[in-house]
GROMACS .gro file of C-alpha atoms in nm:
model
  447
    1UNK     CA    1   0.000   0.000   0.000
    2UNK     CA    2   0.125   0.350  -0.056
    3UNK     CA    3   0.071   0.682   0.084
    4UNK     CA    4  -0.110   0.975  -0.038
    5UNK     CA    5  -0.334   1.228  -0.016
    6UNK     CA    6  -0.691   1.208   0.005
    7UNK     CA    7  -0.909   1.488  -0.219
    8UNK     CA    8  -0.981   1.639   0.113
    9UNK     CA    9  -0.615   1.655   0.213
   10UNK     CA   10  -0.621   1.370   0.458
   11UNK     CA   11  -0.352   1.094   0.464
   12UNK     CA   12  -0.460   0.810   0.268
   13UNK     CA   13  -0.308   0.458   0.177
   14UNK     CA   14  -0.372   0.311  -0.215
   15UNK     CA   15  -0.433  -0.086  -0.335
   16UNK     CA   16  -0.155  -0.262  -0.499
   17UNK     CA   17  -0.159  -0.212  -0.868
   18UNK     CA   18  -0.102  -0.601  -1.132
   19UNK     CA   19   0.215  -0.615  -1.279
   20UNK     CA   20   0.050  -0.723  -1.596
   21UNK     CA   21  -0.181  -0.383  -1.575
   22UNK     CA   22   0.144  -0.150  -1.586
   23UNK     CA   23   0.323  -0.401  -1.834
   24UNK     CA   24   0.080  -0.471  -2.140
   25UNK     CA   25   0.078  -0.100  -2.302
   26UNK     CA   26   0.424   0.058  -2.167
   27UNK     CA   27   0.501   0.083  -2.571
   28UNK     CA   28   0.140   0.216  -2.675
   29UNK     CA   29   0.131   0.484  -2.410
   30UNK     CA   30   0.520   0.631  -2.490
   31UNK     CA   31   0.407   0.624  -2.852
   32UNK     CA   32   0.040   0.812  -2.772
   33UNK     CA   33   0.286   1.093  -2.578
   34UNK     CA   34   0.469   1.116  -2.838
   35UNK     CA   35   0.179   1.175  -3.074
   36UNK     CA   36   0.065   1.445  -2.809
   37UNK     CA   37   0.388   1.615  -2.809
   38UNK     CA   38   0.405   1.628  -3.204
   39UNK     CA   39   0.056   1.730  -3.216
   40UNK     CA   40  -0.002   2.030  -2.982
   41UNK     CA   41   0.427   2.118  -3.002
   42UNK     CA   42   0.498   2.108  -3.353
   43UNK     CA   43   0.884   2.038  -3.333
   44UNK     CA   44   0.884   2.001  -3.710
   45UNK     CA   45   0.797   2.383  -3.732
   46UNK     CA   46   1.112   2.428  -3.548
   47UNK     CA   47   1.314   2.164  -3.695
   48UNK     CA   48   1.207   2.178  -4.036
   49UNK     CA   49   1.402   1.819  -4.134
   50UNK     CA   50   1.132   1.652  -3.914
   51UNK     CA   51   0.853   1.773  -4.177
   52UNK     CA   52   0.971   1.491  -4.426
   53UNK     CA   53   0.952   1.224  -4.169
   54UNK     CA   54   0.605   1.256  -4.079
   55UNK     CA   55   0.717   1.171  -3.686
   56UNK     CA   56   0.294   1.192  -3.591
   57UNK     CA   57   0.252   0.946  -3.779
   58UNK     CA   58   0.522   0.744  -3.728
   59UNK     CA   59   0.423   0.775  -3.332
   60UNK     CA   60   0.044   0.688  -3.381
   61UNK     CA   61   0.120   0.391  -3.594
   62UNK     CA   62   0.387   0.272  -3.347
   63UNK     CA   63   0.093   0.353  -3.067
   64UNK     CA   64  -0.138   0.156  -3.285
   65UNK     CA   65   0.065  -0.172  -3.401
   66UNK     CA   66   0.249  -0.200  -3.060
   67UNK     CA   67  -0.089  -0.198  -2.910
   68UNK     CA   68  -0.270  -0.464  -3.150
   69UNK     CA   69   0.041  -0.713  -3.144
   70UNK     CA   70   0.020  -0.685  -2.756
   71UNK     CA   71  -0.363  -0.813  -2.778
   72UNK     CA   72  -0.299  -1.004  -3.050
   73UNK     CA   73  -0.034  -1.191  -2.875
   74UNK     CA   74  -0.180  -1.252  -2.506
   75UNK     CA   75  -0.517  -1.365  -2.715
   76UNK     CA   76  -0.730  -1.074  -2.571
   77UNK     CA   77  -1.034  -0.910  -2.725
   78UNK     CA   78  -0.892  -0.580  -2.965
   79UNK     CA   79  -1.117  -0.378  -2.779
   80UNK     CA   80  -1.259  -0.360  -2.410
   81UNK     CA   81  -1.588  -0.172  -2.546
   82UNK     CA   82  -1.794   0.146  -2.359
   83UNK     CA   83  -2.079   0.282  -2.432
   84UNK     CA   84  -1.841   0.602  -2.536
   85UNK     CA   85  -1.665   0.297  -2.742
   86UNK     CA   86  -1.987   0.210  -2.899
   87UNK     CA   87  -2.118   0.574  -2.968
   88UNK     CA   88  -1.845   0.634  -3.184
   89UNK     CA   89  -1.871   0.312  -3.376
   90UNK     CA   90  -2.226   0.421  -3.444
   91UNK     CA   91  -2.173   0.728  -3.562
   92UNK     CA   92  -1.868   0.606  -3.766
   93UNK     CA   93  -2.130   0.373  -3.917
   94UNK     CA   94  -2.366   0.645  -3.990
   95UNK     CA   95  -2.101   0.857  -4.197
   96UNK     CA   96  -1.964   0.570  -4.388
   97UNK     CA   97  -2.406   0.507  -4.453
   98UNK     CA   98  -2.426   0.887  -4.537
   99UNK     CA   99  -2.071   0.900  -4.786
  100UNK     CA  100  -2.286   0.799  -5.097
  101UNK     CA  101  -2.582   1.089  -4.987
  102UNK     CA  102  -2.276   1.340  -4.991
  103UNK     CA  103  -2.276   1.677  -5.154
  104UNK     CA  104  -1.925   1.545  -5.266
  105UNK     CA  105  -1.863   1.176  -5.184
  106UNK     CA  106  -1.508   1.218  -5.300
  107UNK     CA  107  -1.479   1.490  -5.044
  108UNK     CA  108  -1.623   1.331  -4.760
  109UNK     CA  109  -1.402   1.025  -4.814
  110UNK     CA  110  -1.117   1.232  -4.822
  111UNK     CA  111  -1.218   1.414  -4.510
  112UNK     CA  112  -1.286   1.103  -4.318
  113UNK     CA  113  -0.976   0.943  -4.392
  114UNK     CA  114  -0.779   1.249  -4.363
  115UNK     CA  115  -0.892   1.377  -4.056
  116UNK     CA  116  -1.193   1.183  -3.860
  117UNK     CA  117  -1.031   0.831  -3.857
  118UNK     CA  118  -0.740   0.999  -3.707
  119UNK     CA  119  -0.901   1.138  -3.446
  120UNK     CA  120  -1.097   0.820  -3.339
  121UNK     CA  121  -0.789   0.639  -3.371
  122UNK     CA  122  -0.657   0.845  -3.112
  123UNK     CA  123  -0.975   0.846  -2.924
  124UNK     CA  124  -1.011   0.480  -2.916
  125UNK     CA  125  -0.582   0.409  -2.812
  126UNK     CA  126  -0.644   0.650  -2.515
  127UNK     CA  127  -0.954   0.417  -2.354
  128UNK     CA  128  -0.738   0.108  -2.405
  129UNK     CA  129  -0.360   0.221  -2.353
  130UNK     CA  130  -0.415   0.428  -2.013
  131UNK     CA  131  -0.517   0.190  -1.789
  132UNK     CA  132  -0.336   0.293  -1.477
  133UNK     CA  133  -0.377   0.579  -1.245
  134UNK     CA  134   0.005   0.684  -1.296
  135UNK     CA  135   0.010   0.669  -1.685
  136UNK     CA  136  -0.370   0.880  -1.661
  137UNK     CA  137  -0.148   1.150  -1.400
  138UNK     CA  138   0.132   1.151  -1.670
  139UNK     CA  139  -0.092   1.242  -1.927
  140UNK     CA  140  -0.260   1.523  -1.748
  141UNK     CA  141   0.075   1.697  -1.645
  142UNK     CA  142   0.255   1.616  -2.013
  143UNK     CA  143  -0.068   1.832  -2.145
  144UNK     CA  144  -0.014   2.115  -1.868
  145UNK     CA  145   0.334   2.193  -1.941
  146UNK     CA  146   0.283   2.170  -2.330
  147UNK     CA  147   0.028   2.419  -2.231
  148UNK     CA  148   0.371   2.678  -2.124
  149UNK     CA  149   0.501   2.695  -2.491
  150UNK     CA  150   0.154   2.773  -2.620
  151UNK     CA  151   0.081   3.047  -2.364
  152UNK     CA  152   0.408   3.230  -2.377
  153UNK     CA  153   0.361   3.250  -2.747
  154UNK     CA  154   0.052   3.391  -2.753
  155UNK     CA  155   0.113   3.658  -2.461
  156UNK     CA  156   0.472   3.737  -2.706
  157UNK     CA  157   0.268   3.747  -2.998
  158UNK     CA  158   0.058   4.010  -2.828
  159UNK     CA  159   0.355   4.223  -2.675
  160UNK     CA  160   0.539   4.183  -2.986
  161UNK     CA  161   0.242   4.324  -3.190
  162UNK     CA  162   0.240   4.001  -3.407
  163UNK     CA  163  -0.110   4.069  -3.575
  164UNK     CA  164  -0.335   3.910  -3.813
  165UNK     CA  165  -0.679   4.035  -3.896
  166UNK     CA  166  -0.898   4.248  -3.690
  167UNK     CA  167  -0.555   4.346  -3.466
  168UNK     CA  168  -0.592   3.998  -3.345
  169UNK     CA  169  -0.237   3.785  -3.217
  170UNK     CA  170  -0.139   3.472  -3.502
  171UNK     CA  171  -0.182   3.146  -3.332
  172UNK     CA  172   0.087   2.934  -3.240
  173UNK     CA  173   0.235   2.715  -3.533
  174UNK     CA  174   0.099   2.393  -3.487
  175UNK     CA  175  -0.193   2.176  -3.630
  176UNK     CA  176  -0.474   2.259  -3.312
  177UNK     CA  177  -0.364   2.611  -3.242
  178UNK     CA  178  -0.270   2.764  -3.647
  179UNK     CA  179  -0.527   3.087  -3.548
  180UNK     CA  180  -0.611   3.221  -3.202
  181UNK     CA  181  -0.918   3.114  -3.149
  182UNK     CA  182  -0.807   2.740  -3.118
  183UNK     CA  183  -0.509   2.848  -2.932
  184UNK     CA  184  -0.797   2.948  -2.697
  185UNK     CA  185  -0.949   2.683  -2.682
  186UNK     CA  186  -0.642   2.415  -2.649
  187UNK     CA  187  -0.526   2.670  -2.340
  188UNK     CA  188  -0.893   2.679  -2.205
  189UNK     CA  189  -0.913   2.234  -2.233
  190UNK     CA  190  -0.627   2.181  -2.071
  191UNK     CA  191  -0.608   2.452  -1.790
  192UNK     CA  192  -0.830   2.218  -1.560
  193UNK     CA  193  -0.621   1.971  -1.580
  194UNK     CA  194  -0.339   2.198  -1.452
  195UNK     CA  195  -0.563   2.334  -1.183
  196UNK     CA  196  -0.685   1.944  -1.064
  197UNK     CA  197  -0.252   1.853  -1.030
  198UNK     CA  198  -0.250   2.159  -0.820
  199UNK     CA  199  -0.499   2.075  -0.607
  200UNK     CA  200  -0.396   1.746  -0.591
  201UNK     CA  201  -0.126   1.861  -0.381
  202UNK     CA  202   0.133   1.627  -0.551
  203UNK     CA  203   0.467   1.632  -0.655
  204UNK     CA  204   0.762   1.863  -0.512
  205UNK     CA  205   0.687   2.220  -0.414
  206UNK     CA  206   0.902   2.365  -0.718
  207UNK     CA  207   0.586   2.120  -0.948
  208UNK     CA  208   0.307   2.290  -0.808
  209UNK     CA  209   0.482   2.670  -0.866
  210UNK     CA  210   0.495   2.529  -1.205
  211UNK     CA  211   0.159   2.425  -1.195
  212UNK     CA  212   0.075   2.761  -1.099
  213UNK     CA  213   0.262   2.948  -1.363
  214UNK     CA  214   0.122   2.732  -1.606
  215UNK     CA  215  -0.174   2.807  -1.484
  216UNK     CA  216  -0.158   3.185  -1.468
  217UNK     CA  217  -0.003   3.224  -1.810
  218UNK     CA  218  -0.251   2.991  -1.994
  219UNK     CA  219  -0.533   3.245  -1.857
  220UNK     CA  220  -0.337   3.569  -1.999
  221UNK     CA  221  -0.306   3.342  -2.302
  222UNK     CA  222  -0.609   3.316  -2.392
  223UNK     CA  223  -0.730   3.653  -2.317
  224UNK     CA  224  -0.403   3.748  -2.567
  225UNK     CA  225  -0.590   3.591  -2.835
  226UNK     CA  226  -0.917   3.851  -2.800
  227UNK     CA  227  -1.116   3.504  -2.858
  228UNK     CA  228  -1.499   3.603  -2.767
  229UNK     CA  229  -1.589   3.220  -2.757
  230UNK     CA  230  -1.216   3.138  -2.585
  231UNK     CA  231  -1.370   3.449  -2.264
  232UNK     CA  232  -1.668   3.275  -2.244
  233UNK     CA  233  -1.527   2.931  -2.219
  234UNK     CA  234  -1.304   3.062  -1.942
  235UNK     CA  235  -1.542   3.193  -1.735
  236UNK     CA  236  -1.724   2.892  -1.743
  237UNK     CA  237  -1.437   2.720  -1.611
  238UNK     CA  238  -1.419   2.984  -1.345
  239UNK     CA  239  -1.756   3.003  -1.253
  240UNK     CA  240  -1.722   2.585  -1.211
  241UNK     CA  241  -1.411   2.535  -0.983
  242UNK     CA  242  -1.515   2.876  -0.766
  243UNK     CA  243  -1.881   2.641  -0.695
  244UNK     CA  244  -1.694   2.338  -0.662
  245UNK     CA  245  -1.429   2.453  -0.439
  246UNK     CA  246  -1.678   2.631  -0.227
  247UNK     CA  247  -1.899   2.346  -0.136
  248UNK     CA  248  -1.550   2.237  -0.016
  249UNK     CA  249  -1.468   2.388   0.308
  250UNK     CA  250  -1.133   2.281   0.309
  251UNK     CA  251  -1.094   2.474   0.014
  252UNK     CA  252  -1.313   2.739   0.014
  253UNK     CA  253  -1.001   2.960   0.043
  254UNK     CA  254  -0.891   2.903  -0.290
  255UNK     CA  255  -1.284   2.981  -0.414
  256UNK     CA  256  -1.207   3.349  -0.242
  257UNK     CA  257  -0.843   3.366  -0.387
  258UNK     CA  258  -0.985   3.315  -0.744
  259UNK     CA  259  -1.269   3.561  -0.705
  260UNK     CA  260  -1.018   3.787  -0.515
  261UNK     CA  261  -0.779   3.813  -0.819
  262UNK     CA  262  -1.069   3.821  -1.097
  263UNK     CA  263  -1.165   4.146  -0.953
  264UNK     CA  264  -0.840   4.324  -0.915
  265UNK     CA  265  -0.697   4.215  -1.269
  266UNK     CA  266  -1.042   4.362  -1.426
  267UNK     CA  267  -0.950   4.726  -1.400
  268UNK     CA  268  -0.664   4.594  -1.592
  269UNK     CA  269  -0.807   4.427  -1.945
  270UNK     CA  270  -0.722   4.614  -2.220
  271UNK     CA  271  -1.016   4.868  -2.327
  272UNK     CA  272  -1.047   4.687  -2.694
  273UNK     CA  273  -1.061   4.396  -2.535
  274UNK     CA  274  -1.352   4.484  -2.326
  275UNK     CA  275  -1.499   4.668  -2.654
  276UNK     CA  276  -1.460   4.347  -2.869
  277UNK     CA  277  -1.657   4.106  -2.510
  278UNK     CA  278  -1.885   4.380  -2.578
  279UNK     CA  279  -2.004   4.242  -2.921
  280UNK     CA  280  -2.129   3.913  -2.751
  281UNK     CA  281  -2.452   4.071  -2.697
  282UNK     CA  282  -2.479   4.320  -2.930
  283UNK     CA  283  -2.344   4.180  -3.301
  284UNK     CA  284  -2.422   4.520  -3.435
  285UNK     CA  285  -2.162   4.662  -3.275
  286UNK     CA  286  -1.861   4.450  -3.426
  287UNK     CA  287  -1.677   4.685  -3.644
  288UNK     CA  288  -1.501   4.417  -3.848
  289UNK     CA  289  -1.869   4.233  -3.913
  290UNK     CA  290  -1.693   3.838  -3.808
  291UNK     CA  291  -2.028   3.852  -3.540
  292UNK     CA  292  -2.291   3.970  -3.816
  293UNK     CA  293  -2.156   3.711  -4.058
  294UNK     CA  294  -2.102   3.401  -3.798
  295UNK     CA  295  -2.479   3.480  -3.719
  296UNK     CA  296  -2.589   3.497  -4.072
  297UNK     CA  297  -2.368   3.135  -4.167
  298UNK     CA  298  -2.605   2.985  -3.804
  299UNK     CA  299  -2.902   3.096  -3.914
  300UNK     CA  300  -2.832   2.947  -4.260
  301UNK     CA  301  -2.772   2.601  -4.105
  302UNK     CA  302  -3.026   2.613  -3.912
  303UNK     CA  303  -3.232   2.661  -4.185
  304UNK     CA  304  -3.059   2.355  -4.415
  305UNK     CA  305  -3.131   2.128  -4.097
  306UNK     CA  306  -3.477   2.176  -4.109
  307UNK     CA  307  -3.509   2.100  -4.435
  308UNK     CA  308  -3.265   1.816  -4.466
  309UNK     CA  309  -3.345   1.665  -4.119
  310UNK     CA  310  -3.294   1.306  -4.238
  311UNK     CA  311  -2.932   1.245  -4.400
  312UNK     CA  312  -2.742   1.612  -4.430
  313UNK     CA  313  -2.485   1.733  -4.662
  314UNK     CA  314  -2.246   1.482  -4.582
  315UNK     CA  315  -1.917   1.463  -4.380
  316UNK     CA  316  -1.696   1.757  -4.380
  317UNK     CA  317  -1.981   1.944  -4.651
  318UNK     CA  318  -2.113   2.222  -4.448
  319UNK     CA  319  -1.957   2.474  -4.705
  320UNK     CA  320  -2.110   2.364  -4.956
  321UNK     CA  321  -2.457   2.327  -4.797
  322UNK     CA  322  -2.415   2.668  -4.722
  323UNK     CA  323  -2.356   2.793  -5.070
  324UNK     CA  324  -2.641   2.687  -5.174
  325UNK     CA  325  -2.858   2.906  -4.960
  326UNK     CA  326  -2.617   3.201  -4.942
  327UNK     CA  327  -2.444   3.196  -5.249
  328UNK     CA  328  -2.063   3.091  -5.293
  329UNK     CA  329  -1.941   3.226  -4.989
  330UNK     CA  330  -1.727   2.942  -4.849
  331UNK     CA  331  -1.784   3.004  -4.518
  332UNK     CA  332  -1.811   2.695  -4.237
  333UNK     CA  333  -2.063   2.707  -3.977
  334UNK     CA  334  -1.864   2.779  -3.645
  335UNK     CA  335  -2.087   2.597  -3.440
  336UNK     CA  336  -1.989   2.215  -3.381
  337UNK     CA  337  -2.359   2.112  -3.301
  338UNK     CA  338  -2.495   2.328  -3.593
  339UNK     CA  339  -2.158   2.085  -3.765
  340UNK     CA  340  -2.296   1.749  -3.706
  341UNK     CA  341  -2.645   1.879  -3.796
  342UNK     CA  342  -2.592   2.005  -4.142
  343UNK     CA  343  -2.353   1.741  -4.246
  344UNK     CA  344  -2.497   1.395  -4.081
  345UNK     CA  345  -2.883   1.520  -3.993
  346UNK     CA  346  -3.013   1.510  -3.669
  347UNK     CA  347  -2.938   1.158  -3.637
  348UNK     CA  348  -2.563   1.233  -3.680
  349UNK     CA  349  -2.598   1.517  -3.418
  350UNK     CA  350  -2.788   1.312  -3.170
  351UNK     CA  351  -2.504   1.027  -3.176
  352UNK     CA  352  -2.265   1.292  -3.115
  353UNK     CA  353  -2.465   1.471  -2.852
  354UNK     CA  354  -2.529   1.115  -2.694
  355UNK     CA  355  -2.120   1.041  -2.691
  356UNK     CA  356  -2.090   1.423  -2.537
  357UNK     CA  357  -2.314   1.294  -2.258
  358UNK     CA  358  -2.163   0.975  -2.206
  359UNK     CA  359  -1.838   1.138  -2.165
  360UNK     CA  360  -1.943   1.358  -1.894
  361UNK     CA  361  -2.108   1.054  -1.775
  362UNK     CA  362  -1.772   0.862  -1.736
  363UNK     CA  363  -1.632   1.163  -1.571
  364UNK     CA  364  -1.843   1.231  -1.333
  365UNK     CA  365  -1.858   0.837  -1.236
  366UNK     CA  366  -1.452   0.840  -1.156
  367UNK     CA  367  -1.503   1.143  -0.952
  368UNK     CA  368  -1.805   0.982  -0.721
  369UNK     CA  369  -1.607   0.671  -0.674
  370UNK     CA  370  -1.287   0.846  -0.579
  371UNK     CA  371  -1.516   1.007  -0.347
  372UNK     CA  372  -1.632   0.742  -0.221
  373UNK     CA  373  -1.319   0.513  -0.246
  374UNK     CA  374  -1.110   0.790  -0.030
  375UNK     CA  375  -0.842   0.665   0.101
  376UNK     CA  376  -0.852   0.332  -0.145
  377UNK     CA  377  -0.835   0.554  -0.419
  378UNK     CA  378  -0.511   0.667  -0.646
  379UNK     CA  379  -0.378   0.986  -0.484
  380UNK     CA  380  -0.521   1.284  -0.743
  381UNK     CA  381  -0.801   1.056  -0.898
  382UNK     CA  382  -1.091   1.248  -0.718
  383UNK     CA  383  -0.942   1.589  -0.856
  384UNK     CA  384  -0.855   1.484  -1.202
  385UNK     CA  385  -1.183   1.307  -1.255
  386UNK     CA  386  -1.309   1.623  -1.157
  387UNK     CA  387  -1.044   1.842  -1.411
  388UNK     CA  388  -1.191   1.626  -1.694
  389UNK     CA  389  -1.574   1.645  -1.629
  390UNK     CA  390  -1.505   2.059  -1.624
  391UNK     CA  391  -1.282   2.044  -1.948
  392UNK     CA  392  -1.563   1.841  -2.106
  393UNK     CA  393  -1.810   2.066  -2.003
  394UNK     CA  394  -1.571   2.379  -2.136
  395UNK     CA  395  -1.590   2.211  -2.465
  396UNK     CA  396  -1.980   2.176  -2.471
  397UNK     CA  397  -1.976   2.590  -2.414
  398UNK     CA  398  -1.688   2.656  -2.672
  399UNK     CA  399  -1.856   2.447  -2.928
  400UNK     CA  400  -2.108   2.712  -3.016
  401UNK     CA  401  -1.811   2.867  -3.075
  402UNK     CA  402  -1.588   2.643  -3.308
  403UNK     CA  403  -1.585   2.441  -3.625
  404UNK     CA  404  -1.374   2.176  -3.426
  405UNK     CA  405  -1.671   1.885  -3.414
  406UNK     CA  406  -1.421   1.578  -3.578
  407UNK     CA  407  -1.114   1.738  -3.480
  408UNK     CA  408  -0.881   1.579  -3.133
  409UNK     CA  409  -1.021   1.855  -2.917
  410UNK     CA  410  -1.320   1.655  -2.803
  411UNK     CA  411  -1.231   1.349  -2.864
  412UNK     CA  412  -0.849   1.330  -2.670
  413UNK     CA  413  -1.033   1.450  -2.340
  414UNK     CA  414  -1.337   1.209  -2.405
  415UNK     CA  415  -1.095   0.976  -2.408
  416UNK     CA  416  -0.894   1.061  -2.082
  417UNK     CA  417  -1.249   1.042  -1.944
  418UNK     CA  418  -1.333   0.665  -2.047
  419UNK     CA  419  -0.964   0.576  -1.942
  420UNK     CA  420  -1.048   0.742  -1.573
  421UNK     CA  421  -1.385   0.602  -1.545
  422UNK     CA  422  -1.228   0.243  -1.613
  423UNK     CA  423  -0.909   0.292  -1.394
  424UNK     CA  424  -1.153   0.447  -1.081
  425UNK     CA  425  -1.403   0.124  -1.144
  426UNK     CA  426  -1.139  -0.111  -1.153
  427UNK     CA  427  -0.982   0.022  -0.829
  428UNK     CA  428  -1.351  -0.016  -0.656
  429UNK     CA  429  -1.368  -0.369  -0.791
  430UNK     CA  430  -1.023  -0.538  -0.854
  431UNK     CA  431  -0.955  -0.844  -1.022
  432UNK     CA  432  -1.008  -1.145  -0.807
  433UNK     CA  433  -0.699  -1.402  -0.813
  434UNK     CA  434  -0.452  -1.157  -1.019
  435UNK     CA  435  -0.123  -1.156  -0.823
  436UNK     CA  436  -0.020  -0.753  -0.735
  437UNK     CA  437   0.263  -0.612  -0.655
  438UNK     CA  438   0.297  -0.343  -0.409
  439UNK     CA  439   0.324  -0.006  -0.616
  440UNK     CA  440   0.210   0.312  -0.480
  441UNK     CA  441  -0.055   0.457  -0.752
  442UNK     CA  442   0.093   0.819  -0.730
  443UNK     CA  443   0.101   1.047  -1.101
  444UNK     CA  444   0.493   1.062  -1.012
  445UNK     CA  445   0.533   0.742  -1.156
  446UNK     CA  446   0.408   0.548  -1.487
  447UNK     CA  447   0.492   0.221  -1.626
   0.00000   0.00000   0.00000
């Protein structure tokens, strides 16, 4: 058994962890970092030799094939399935139904390949591969110091005067954060994870200042980027770990600390900044018309839903739906539910609702039994269970926001969800007859 801390702060001891549990995906999970590192770093823009070697790929198919000849081989079952597992399938199954309905069938073939598979790939190696407490700890504080590169970026970009459009920062030179608004929202996903390893209260002193740098500068980050959506995603995070930390009287001081610093730093938000949160209620008043016309492109989709309520335009074709009501102006709907609707029909954006749910489901089912495991449960579980059901919940605000709906954002934190559902459940009910070894289930170690 080893020691730890309870989510309440209180000493607590954790079970043994199999041998076989740590042992059967050390490969897969050092390949699926890898991927992570590629994908939200970008070393190649850096090191432009890496470009030719395609090193995401070469990571994910390592992650993949590792992790199939590792079933394969011990004759187990390729998948352990979920009902987040299963959602996907299903709405896999109604795309591939849907490619010969497309607007472009070419196009959506392309686009599935391209970029959907991928991301269910990834979706589907990070419910199987992290299966332990440690390897789900590693994950969460790899993401919160990649978070450091993107945030100093964006706050340089913005003191540099490194503008695009509408006197707006350029995004940080990677595939999820190429334009600021999904360098918001990458900064505004992870940041609870940061915040749950602080509270957590693990690692050395000098981790948790980290933590809290990482923390600070991913919130200056994304109010760099001027992101409307990327504000209103934040303070939903806000307005979520200030109520859940307050029902917490053992850390109700940290509720007061927030609220105390969000009310000195507002004298100090740049006046365009306020002028351009302004324009959240009243579109009129955006100067550079991005509100008028993202209102107009909603309204249009909402409109192609109703009349296409069945089968859609098919995966990936909201532009071209949208050209056909508005003319050829090759605008996407920046809405991920409007997304779904117009390209798979409302069955398409019920399956994806349905995983949405699930997800927050799974989340919010590690973070009751870590409550109720205390002092049986992996030190940090209760808190990161918790960091994931807020990210998910982030997402589900910034999506009205975003034309992200088959992209990793989702999808990588859905799976870190299913992965801490099934570690938390299998701590409540371990394995009868499986020989353990004694291991203490901190996030300072993984296997």
């Amino acid at each position: 058994m080893g020691a730890g801390l309870r989510y309440d702060g209180r000493p607590r001891t954790v079970p043994a962890v199999p041998p076989r549990v740590a042992d059967d995906m050390r490969l897969p999970f050092r390949a699926l970092m890898a991927f992570t590192f590629v994908l939200i770093i970008a070393p190649q823009t850096l090191f432009p030799v890496l470009a030719s070697l395609r090193v995401a790929l070469i990571a994910a198919g390592v992650a993949m094939m590792s992790y199939l000849f590792n079933r394969f081989v011990r004759h187990r079952p390729l998948v352990d399935f979920s009902r987040e597992i299963t959602l996907a399938a299903c709405l896999l199954g109604w795309v591939v139904i849907t490619l010969p309905l497309s607007y472009w069938p070419g196009g959506s073939v392309s686009y599935l390949l391209n970029i959907y598979a991928k991301t269910l790939v990834i979706f589907w190696l990070l419910t199987q591969v992290i299966n332990t407490a440690p390897r789900l700890g590693f994950a969460a504080w790899s993401l919160s110091l990649m978070a450091l590169p993107l945030a100093v970026s964006g706050i340089s970009h913005f003191a540099e005067g490194k503008f695009m459009a509408e006197s707006r920062i350029v995004g940080y030179d990677a595939p999820l954060t190429g334009n600021p608004n999904d360098l918001a929202l990458t900064l505004n996903l992870i940041l609870p994870l940061s915040i749950g390893l602080f509270l957590s209260r693990l690692g050395k002193p000098w981790l948790r200042g980290l933590l809290l740098v990482s923390i600070g500068l991913s919130v200056l980050g994304v109010i760099a980027t001027y992101s409307r959506g990327g504000f209103l995603t934040l303070a939903s995070i806000f307005v979520m770990y200030v109520s859940a930390l307050w029902r917490r009287p053992r850390e109700r001081h940290w509720a007061l600390l927030a609220l105390l610093l969000a009310f000195f730093a507002l004298p100090f938000l740049p006046g365009d900044y306020v002028e351009r949160l302004s324009t959240i209620t009243n579109i009129e008043a955006d100067a550079s018309g991005s509100a008028q016309e993202r209102w107009g492109v909603s309204m249009a989709a909402l409109e192609y839903m109703l009349f296409h309520p069945a089968v859609g335009a098919g995966l990936g074709m909201d532009v071209l739906a949208l050209n056909e009501l508005r003319g050829p102006a090759w605008k996407e709907v920046h809405n991920v539910y409007l997304q779904y609707g117009v390209d798979l029909g409302i069955p398409g954006l019920m399956l994806f609702i349905m995983l949405l749910r699930a997800a927050l489901r799974s989340a919010r089912q590690a973070q009751q039994t870590a409550r109720a495991l205390a002092g049986d449960a992996p030190a940090g579980l209760f808190y990161l269970a918790e960091s994931l059901r807020i990210s998910l919940i982030a997402f589900a605000v910034a999506a009205f926001f975003h034309p992200v709906g088959y992209h990793f954002y989702f999808y990588y934190f859905a799976g870190l969800a299913v992965a801490c559902r099934s570690i938390a459940a299998r701590t409540a009910a371990p394995t009868q007859g499986t020989p353990a070894a004694a291991q203490p289930a901190t996030f300072r170690r993984y296997r």
